[in-house]
Short mmCIF file of N, CA, C and O in Angstrom, two decimals:
data_model
loop_
_atom_site.label_atom_id
_atom_site.label_comp_id
_atom_site.label_asym_id
_atom_site.label_seq_id
_atom_site.Cartn_x
_atom_site.Cartn_y
_atom_site.Cartn_z
N LEU A 1 108.02 103.47 95.28
CA LEU A 1 107.35 103.09 94.15
C LEU A 1 107.29 103.88 92.93
O LEU A 1 107.14 105.16 92.83
N SER A 2 107.59 103.24 91.80
CA SER A 2 107.96 103.65 90.55
C SER A 2 106.92 104.03 89.66
O SER A 2 106.60 104.54 88.91
N ASN A 3 105.69 102.92 89.94
CA ASN A 3 104.54 103.14 89.03
C ASN A 3 103.45 103.78 89.70
O ASN A 3 103.40 103.90 90.91
N SER A 4 102.87 105.00 89.05
CA SER A 4 102.23 105.92 89.56
C SER A 4 100.88 105.59 89.96
O SER A 4 100.27 105.93 91.05
N PHE A 5 100.22 104.45 89.26
CA PHE A 5 99.08 103.86 89.97
C PHE A 5 99.48 103.29 91.03
O PHE A 5 98.48 103.63 92.12
N PHE A 6 100.27 102.40 91.56
CA PHE A 6 100.43 101.97 92.78
C PHE A 6 101.00 103.03 93.75
O PHE A 6 100.57 102.71 94.94
N SER A 7 101.81 103.92 93.36
CA SER A 7 102.43 105.14 94.41
C SER A 7 101.02 105.62 94.94
O SER A 7 100.88 106.01 95.91
N SER A 8 100.14 105.86 93.79
CA SER A 8 98.70 106.85 94.39
C SER A 8 98.02 106.02 95.31
O SER A 8 97.38 106.37 96.21
N ALA A 9 97.87 104.57 95.27
CA ALA A 9 97.00 103.74 96.01
C ALA A 9 97.72 103.72 97.29
O ALA A 9 97.14 103.79 98.25
N TRP A 10 98.86 103.42 97.30
CA TRP A 10 99.84 103.37 98.50
C TRP A 10 99.55 104.79 99.44
O TRP A 10 98.99 104.91 100.64
N ILE A 11 99.59 106.17 98.91
CA ILE A 11 99.69 107.15 99.37
C ILE A 11 98.34 107.55 99.75
O ILE A 11 98.10 107.80 101.00
N GLY A 12 97.54 107.46 98.93
CA GLY A 12 96.06 107.61 99.15
C GLY A 12 95.38 106.86 100.29
O GLY A 12 94.56 107.37 101.40
N HIS A 13 95.63 105.62 100.48
CA HIS A 13 95.42 104.43 101.70
C HIS A 13 95.94 104.88 102.83
O HIS A 13 95.14 105.02 103.89
N TYR A 14 97.26 105.33 102.87
CA TYR A 14 97.69 105.78 104.05
C TYR A 14 97.47 107.24 104.54
O TYR A 14 97.07 107.41 105.64
N ILE A 15 96.84 107.97 103.49
CA ILE A 15 96.18 109.26 103.80
C ILE A 15 94.82 108.97 104.61
O ILE A 15 94.63 109.52 105.92
N GLY A 16 94.11 107.91 104.26
CA GLY A 16 92.80 107.41 104.87
C GLY A 16 93.07 106.67 106.20
O GLY A 16 92.33 107.06 107.09
N ILE A 17 94.09 105.93 106.22
CA ILE A 17 94.42 105.40 107.37
C ILE A 17 94.81 106.39 108.58
O ILE A 17 94.43 106.30 109.55
N GLY A 18 95.72 107.38 108.04
CA GLY A 18 96.11 108.54 109.25
C GLY A 18 94.84 109.26 109.53
O GLY A 18 94.62 109.50 110.85
N ARG A 19 93.88 109.35 108.54
CA ARG A 19 92.49 110.09 109.07
C ARG A 19 91.72 109.36 110.16
O ARG A 19 91.25 109.85 110.97
N ALA A 20 91.64 107.95 109.76
CA ALA A 20 90.76 107.32 110.81
C ALA A 20 91.56 107.14 112.00
O ALA A 20 90.97 107.13 113.15
N ASN A 21 93.19 106.95 111.98
CA ASN A 21 93.65 106.78 113.17
C ASN A 21 93.44 108.12 114.08
O ASN A 21 93.50 107.99 115.16
N GLY A 22 93.35 109.23 113.46
CA GLY A 22 93.33 110.70 113.91
C GLY A 22 92.01 110.71 114.59
O GLY A 22 91.73 111.21 115.86
N ILE A 23 90.95 110.13 114.02
CA ILE A 23 89.66 110.05 114.67
C ILE A 23 89.72 109.10 115.96
O ILE A 23 89.04 109.60 117.05
N LEU A 24 90.09 107.99 115.49
CA LEU A 24 90.29 107.00 116.60
C LEU A 24 91.12 107.29 118.01
O LEU A 24 90.87 107.25 119.26
N ASP A 25 92.20 108.53 117.82
CA ASP A 25 93.15 108.77 118.92
C ASP A 25 92.43 110.01 119.56
O ASP A 25 92.86 110.10 120.84
N ARG A 26 91.56 110.63 119.18
CA ARG A 26 91.06 111.77 119.65
C ARG A 26 89.39 111.68 120.08
O ARG A 26 88.84 112.37 120.89
N ILE A 27 88.82 110.63 119.56
CA ILE A 27 87.38 110.39 119.90
C ILE A 27 87.11 110.38 121.42
O ILE A 27 85.71 110.87 121.96
N GLY A 28 87.75 109.74 122.13
CA GLY A 28 87.41 109.54 123.47
C GLY A 28 87.38 110.91 124.16
O GLY A 28 86.74 111.10 125.28
N GLY A 29 88.26 111.80 123.93
CA GLY A 29 88.30 113.08 124.63
C GLY A 29 87.20 113.79 124.09
O GLY A 29 87.18 115.35 124.71
N VAL A 30 86.28 113.79 123.19
CA VAL A 30 85.24 114.65 122.76
C VAL A 30 84.12 114.14 123.50
O VAL A 30 83.48 113.01 123.51
N ALA A 31 83.24 115.19 123.90
CA ALA A 31 81.69 115.00 124.63
C ALA A 31 80.79 115.39 123.83
O ALA A 31 80.59 116.48 123.34
N PHE A 32 80.09 114.30 123.33
CA PHE A 32 78.89 114.19 122.64
C PHE A 32 78.19 112.94 122.64
O PHE A 32 78.62 112.09 123.42
N ASP A 33 77.09 112.72 122.11
CA ASP A 33 76.22 111.61 122.15
C ASP A 33 76.75 110.60 122.26
O ASP A 33 77.77 110.27 121.12
N ALA A 34 76.69 109.39 123.11
CA ALA A 34 77.59 108.30 123.19
C ALA A 34 77.13 107.43 121.88
O ALA A 34 77.95 106.66 121.16
N THR A 35 75.88 107.30 121.55
CA THR A 35 75.49 106.55 120.27
C THR A 35 76.18 107.19 119.18
O THR A 35 76.78 106.23 118.23
N LEU A 36 76.19 108.33 118.86
CA LEU A 36 76.82 109.18 117.66
C LEU A 36 78.45 108.67 117.66
O LEU A 36 78.97 108.38 116.77
N LYS A 37 78.95 108.86 118.81
CA LYS A 37 80.49 108.51 119.22
C LYS A 37 80.73 107.17 118.79
O LYS A 37 81.73 106.90 118.12
N ASN A 38 79.89 106.19 119.25
CA ASN A 38 80.20 104.66 119.07
C ASN A 38 80.08 104.34 117.46
O ASN A 38 80.65 103.82 116.99
N GLN A 39 78.98 105.16 116.82
CA GLN A 39 78.92 104.96 115.38
C GLN A 39 80.30 105.65 114.65
O GLN A 39 80.70 104.99 113.61
N TYR A 40 80.66 106.63 115.18
CA TYR A 40 81.79 107.21 114.42
C TYR A 40 82.87 106.63 114.62
O TYR A 40 83.71 106.19 113.73
N GLU A 41 83.10 106.00 115.80
CA GLU A 41 84.49 104.80 115.79
C GLU A 41 84.33 103.70 115.15
O GLU A 41 85.38 103.49 114.64
N GLY A 42 83.00 103.22 115.10
CA GLY A 42 82.93 102.02 114.28
C GLY A 42 83.20 102.37 112.77
O GLY A 42 83.70 101.58 112.14
N GLU A 43 82.67 103.43 112.52
CA GLU A 43 82.97 103.72 110.86
C GLU A 43 84.52 104.11 110.52
O GLU A 43 85.05 103.55 109.67
N ALA A 44 85.16 104.58 111.59
CA ALA A 44 86.67 104.94 111.51
C ALA A 44 87.23 103.53 111.30
O ALA A 44 88.35 103.30 110.83
N ARG A 45 86.79 102.68 112.19
CA ARG A 45 87.56 101.45 112.54
C ARG A 45 87.32 100.45 111.11
O ARG A 45 88.21 99.91 110.61
N PHE A 46 85.89 100.44 110.48
CA PHE A 46 85.54 99.80 109.45
C PHE A 46 86.57 100.49 108.19
O PHE A 46 87.36 99.70 107.34
N LEU A 47 86.74 101.98 108.08
CA LEU A 47 87.40 102.36 106.87
C LEU A 47 89.04 101.91 106.98
O LEU A 47 89.61 101.57 106.08
N ARG A 48 89.47 102.01 107.99
CA ARG A 48 90.96 101.54 108.44
C ARG A 48 91.12 100.35 108.07
O ARG A 48 92.07 99.84 107.15
N ALA A 49 90.22 99.40 108.34
CA ALA A 49 90.37 97.79 108.15
C ALA A 49 90.22 97.72 106.65
O ALA A 49 91.09 96.91 106.03
N MET A 50 89.07 98.48 105.82
CA MET A 50 89.12 98.48 104.40
C MET A 50 90.46 98.59 103.72
O MET A 50 90.94 98.10 102.84
N PHE A 51 90.74 100.11 104.20
CA PHE A 51 92.27 100.27 103.70
C PHE A 51 93.38 99.35 103.83
O PHE A 51 94.01 98.98 102.61
N TYR A 52 93.60 98.53 104.98
CA TYR A 52 94.47 97.61 105.24
C TYR A 52 94.18 96.34 104.20
O TYR A 52 95.25 95.84 103.60
N PHE A 53 93.04 96.03 104.12
CA PHE A 53 92.49 95.00 103.34
C PHE A 53 92.91 95.31 101.96
O PHE A 53 93.51 94.39 101.30
N ASN A 54 92.79 96.33 101.43
CA ASN A 54 93.11 96.76 99.96
C ASN A 54 94.57 96.83 99.79
O ASN A 54 95.27 96.28 98.98
N LEU A 55 95.29 97.41 100.83
CA LEU A 55 96.84 97.43 100.62
C LEU A 55 97.48 96.09 100.66
O LEU A 55 98.29 95.50 99.77
N VAL A 56 96.84 95.26 101.51
CA VAL A 56 97.50 93.84 101.53
C VAL A 56 97.29 93.12 100.08
O VAL A 56 98.15 92.30 99.57
N ARG A 57 96.03 93.35 99.57
CA ARG A 57 95.78 92.53 98.49
C ARG A 57 96.58 93.19 97.53
O ARG A 57 96.94 92.37 96.19
N LEU A 58 96.92 94.58 97.35
CA LEU A 58 97.78 94.97 96.27
C LEU A 58 99.41 94.73 96.62
O LEU A 58 100.11 94.44 95.50
N PHE A 59 99.75 94.80 97.91
CA PHE A 59 101.21 94.81 97.93
C PHE A 59 101.73 93.72 98.83
O PHE A 59 102.97 93.59 99.37
N GLY A 60 100.79 92.81 99.57
CA GLY A 60 101.16 91.94 100.58
C GLY A 60 101.50 92.18 101.84
O GLY A 60 100.74 93.08 102.39
N ASP A 61 102.71 92.03 102.50
CA ASP A 61 103.01 92.66 103.84
C ASP A 61 103.29 94.22 103.58
O ASP A 61 103.72 94.74 102.46
N VAL A 62 102.56 94.95 104.61
CA VAL A 62 102.74 96.52 104.51
C VAL A 62 102.83 97.07 105.96
O VAL A 62 102.58 96.24 107.04
N PRO A 63 103.47 98.16 106.14
CA PRO A 63 103.42 98.55 107.64
C PRO A 63 102.14 98.73 108.06
O PRO A 63 101.30 99.40 107.58
N LEU A 64 101.98 98.29 109.33
CA LEU A 64 100.67 98.43 110.10
C LEU A 64 100.84 99.42 111.17
O LEU A 64 101.77 99.40 111.87
N VAL A 65 99.89 100.83 110.93
CA VAL A 65 100.00 101.87 111.81
C VAL A 65 98.74 101.97 112.33
O VAL A 65 97.97 102.04 111.69
N THR A 66 98.89 101.98 113.79
CA THR A 66 97.46 102.08 114.44
C THR A 66 97.24 103.32 115.19
O THR A 66 96.45 103.49 116.31
N SER A 67 98.42 104.27 115.21
CA SER A 67 98.05 105.62 115.73
C SER A 67 98.43 106.52 114.44
O SER A 67 98.68 106.24 113.50
N GLU A 68 97.92 107.74 114.73
CA GLU A 68 97.86 108.91 113.76
C GLU A 68 98.99 108.98 112.91
O GLU A 68 100.29 108.97 113.76
N ILE A 69 99.03 109.11 111.62
CA ILE A 69 100.45 109.63 110.83
C ILE A 69 99.92 110.91 110.08
O ILE A 69 99.06 110.94 109.90
N ASN A 70 101.07 111.74 110.25
CA ASN A 70 100.77 113.00 109.48
C ASN A 70 101.53 113.05 108.12
O ASN A 70 100.87 113.93 107.44
N ASP A 71 102.40 112.19 107.90
CA ASP A 71 102.99 112.26 106.53
C ASP A 71 102.91 110.87 105.79
O ASP A 71 103.38 109.72 106.19
N PRO A 72 101.87 110.66 104.80
CA PRO A 72 101.73 109.38 104.06
C PRO A 72 102.97 108.85 103.44
O PRO A 72 103.13 107.77 103.37
N TYR A 73 104.02 109.86 103.13
CA TYR A 73 105.25 109.22 102.60
C TYR A 73 106.03 108.66 103.57
O TYR A 73 106.97 107.71 103.26
N GLY A 74 106.00 109.04 104.88
CA GLY A 74 106.80 108.40 105.90
C GLY A 74 106.33 106.86 106.08
O GLY A 74 107.21 106.04 106.58
N ALA A 75 105.33 106.74 105.67
CA ALA A 75 104.87 105.22 105.90
C ALA A 75 105.77 104.03 105.03
O ALA A 75 105.89 102.94 105.50
N SER A 76 106.34 104.55 103.82
CA SER A 76 107.42 104.06 103.09
C SER A 76 108.57 103.56 103.96
O SER A 76 109.38 102.61 103.56
N ASN A 77 108.81 104.35 104.94
CA ASN A 77 110.09 104.09 105.66
C ASN A 77 109.85 102.93 106.84
O ASN A 77 110.96 102.85 107.59
N LEU A 78 108.67 102.67 107.03
CA LEU A 78 108.63 102.02 108.23
C LEU A 78 108.66 100.16 107.94
O LEU A 78 108.67 99.95 106.85
N THR A 79 108.78 99.48 108.76
CA THR A 79 108.98 97.95 108.68
C THR A 79 107.61 97.48 108.10
O THR A 79 106.48 97.82 108.99
N ARG A 80 107.66 96.45 107.46
CA ARG A 80 106.31 95.85 106.80
C ARG A 80 106.00 94.87 107.72
O ARG A 80 106.79 94.18 108.63
N THR A 81 104.77 94.95 107.96
CA THR A 81 103.99 93.70 108.92
C THR A 81 103.69 92.70 108.23
O THR A 81 103.04 92.97 107.09
N PRO A 82 103.71 91.11 108.55
CA PRO A 82 103.24 90.21 107.90
C PRO A 82 101.70 90.37 107.59
O PRO A 82 101.06 90.95 108.27
N ALA A 83 101.24 89.86 106.43
CA ALA A 83 99.81 90.15 105.79
C ALA A 83 98.84 89.66 106.96
O ALA A 83 97.87 90.12 107.19
N ALA A 84 99.38 88.24 107.63
CA ALA A 84 98.34 87.75 108.43
C ALA A 84 98.11 88.59 109.72
O ALA A 84 97.12 88.66 110.40
N GLU A 85 99.11 89.12 110.25
CA GLU A 85 99.03 90.26 111.12
C GLU A 85 98.09 91.53 110.84
O GLU A 85 97.11 91.98 111.79
N VAL A 86 98.34 91.99 109.71
CA VAL A 86 97.46 93.15 109.22
C VAL A 86 95.95 92.51 109.22
O VAL A 86 95.25 93.18 109.72
N TYR A 87 95.81 91.36 108.85
CA TYR A 87 94.33 90.79 108.72
C TYR A 87 94.12 90.86 110.17
O TYR A 87 92.76 90.99 110.32
N ALA A 88 94.67 90.26 111.03
CA ALA A 88 94.09 90.07 112.44
C ALA A 88 93.78 91.45 112.82
O ALA A 88 92.81 91.68 113.77
#
């Protein structure tokens, strides 16, 4: 991405997606209050969905990553998923 605004949006959103995926990948193994655990899981899912919603609105088809990513730059090397599948 050559435009710094769009590049920053792409990278920033995938950082957020990576963090949400990290929570979702690990939360099952953490022992604490079930109500709080459900709340955190719901919040992480909401944030991930919001990041993807914004990405699709800016870029159309984007790579759909549902497990933790550690390198936000690596997302640019993934195959793009059709916007309809991202929305689903």
